[in-house]
GROMACS .gro file of C-alpha atoms in nm:
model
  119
    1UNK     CA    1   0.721   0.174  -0.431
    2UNK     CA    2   0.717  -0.128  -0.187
    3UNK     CA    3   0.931  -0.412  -0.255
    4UNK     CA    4   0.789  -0.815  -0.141
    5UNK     CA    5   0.961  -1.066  -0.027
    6UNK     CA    6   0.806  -1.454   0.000
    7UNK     CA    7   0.903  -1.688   0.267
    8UNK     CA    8   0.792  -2.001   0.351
    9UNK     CA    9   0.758  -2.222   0.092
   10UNK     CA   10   0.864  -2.611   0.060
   11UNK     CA   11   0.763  -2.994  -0.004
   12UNK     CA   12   0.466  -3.102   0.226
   13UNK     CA   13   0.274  -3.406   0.236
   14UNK     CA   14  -0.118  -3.406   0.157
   15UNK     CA   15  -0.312  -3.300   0.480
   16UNK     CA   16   0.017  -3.090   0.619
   17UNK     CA   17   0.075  -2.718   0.688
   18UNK     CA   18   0.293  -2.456   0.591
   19UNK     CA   19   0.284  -2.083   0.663
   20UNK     CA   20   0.420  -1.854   0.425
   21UNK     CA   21   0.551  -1.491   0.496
   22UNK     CA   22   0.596  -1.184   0.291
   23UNK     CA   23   0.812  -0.895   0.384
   24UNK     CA   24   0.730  -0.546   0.258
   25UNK     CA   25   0.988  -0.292   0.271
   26UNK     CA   26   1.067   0.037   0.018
   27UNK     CA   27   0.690   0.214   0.125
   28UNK     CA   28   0.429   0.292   0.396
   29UNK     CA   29   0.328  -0.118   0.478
   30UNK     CA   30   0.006   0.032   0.630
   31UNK     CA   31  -0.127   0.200   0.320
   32UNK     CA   32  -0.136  -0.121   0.137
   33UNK     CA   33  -0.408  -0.375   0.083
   34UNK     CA   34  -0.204  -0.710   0.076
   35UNK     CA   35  -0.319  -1.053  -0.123
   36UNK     CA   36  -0.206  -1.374  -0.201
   37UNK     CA   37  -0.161  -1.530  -0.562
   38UNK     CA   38  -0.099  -1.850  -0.649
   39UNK     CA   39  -0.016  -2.016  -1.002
   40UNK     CA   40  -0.017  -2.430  -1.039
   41UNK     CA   41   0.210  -2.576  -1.318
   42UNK     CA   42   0.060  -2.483  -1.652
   43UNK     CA   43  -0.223  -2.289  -1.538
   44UNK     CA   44  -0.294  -1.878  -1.465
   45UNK     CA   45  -0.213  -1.727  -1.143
   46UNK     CA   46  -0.530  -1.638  -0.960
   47UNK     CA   47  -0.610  -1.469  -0.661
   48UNK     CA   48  -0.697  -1.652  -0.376
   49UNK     CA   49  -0.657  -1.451  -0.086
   50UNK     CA   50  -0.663  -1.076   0.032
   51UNK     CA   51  -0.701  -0.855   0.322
   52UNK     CA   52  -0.743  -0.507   0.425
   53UNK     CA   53  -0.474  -0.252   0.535
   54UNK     CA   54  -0.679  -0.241   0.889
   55UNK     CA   55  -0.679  -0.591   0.854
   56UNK     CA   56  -1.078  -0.590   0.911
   57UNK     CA   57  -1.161  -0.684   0.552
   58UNK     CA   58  -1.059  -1.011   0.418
   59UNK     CA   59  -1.122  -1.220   0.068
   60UNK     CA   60  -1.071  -1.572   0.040
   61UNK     CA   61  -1.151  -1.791  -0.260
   62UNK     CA   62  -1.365  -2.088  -0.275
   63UNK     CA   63  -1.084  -2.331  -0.343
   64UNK     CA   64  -0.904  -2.253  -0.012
   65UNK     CA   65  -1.222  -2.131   0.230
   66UNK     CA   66  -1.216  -2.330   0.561
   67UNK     CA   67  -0.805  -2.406   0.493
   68UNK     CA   68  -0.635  -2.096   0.424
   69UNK     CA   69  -0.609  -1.807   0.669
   70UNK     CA   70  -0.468  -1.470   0.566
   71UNK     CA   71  -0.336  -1.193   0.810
   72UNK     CA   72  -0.115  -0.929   0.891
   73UNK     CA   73   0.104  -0.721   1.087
   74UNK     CA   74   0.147  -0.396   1.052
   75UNK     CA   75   0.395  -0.351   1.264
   76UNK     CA   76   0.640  -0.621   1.149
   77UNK     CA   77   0.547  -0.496   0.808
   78UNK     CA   78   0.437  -0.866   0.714
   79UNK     CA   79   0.164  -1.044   0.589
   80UNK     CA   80   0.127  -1.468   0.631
   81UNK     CA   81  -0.087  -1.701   0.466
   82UNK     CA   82  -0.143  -1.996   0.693
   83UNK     CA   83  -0.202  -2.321   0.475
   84UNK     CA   84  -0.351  -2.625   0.706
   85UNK     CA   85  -0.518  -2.944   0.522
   86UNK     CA   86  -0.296  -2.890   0.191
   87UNK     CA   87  -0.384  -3.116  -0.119
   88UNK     CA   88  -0.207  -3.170  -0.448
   89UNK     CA   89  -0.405  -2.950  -0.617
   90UNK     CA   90  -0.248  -2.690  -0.410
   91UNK     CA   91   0.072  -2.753  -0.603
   92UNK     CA   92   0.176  -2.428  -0.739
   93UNK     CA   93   0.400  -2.079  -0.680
   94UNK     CA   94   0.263  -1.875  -0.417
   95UNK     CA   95   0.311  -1.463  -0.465
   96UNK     CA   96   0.270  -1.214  -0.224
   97UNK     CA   97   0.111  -0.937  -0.402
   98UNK     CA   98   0.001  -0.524  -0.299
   99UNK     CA   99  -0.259  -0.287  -0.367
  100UNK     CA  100  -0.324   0.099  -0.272
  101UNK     CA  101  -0.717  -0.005  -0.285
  102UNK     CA  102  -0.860  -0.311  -0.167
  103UNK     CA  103  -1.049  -0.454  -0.436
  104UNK     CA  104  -0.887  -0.320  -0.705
  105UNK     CA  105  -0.613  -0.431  -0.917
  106UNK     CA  106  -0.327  -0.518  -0.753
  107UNK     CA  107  -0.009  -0.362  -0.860
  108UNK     CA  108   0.323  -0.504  -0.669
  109UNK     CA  109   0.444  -0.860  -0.693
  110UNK     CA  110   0.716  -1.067  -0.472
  111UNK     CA  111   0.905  -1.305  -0.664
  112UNK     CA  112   0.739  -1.558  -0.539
  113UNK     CA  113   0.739  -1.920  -0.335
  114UNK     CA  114   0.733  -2.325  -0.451
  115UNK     CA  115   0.452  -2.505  -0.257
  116UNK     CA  116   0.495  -2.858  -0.366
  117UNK     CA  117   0.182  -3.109  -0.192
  118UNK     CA  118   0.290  -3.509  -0.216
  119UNK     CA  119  -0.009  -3.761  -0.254
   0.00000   0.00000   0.00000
């Protein structure tokens, strides 16, 4: 089974960037479909991001659409979630998370990463 690995993750002020990373290792990186999670203090996690293994299908939730760009490299086995424009309301622990079918319920999580957006 693959194994995840979040990077990135830190204080920012409101309107910065931050790109976060996730390292797959343990399995076939290519086989997966790869998403991002995120869960703000108190609240669910939800999705708000996946992509394709061919990297030709993506998802992005409303909240993040026009700010948030997900990709990913095969070859490096990686895949980043580039954060520009961050608000507050971004606040929350980022996971990495895979699937063997895009669309479907994903079944690997990282441990994941503390965004933290200052007003």
């Amino acid at each position: 089974q693959v194994q995840l690995v979040e990077f990135g993750g830190g204080l920012v002020q409101t309107g910065g960037s931050l790109r976060l990373s996730c390292l797959a290792s343990g399995d076939t990186f290519s086989k997966y479909a790869m998403g991002w999670f995120r869960q703000p203090p108190g609240e669910p996690r939800e999705q708000i991001a996946s992509i394709s293994w061919k990297g030709n299908t993506l998802y992005l939730a409303d909240s993040v659409k026009g700010r948030f760009t997900i990709s990913r490299d095969n070859a490096k086995n990686t895949v980043s979630l580039q954060m520009n424009n961050l608000k507050p309301e971004d606040t929350a622990v980022y996971y990495c998370a895979a699937t063997e079918v895009f669309g479907y319920e994903f079944d690997y999580y990282g441990q994941g990463t503390r965004v933290t957006v200052s007003s």
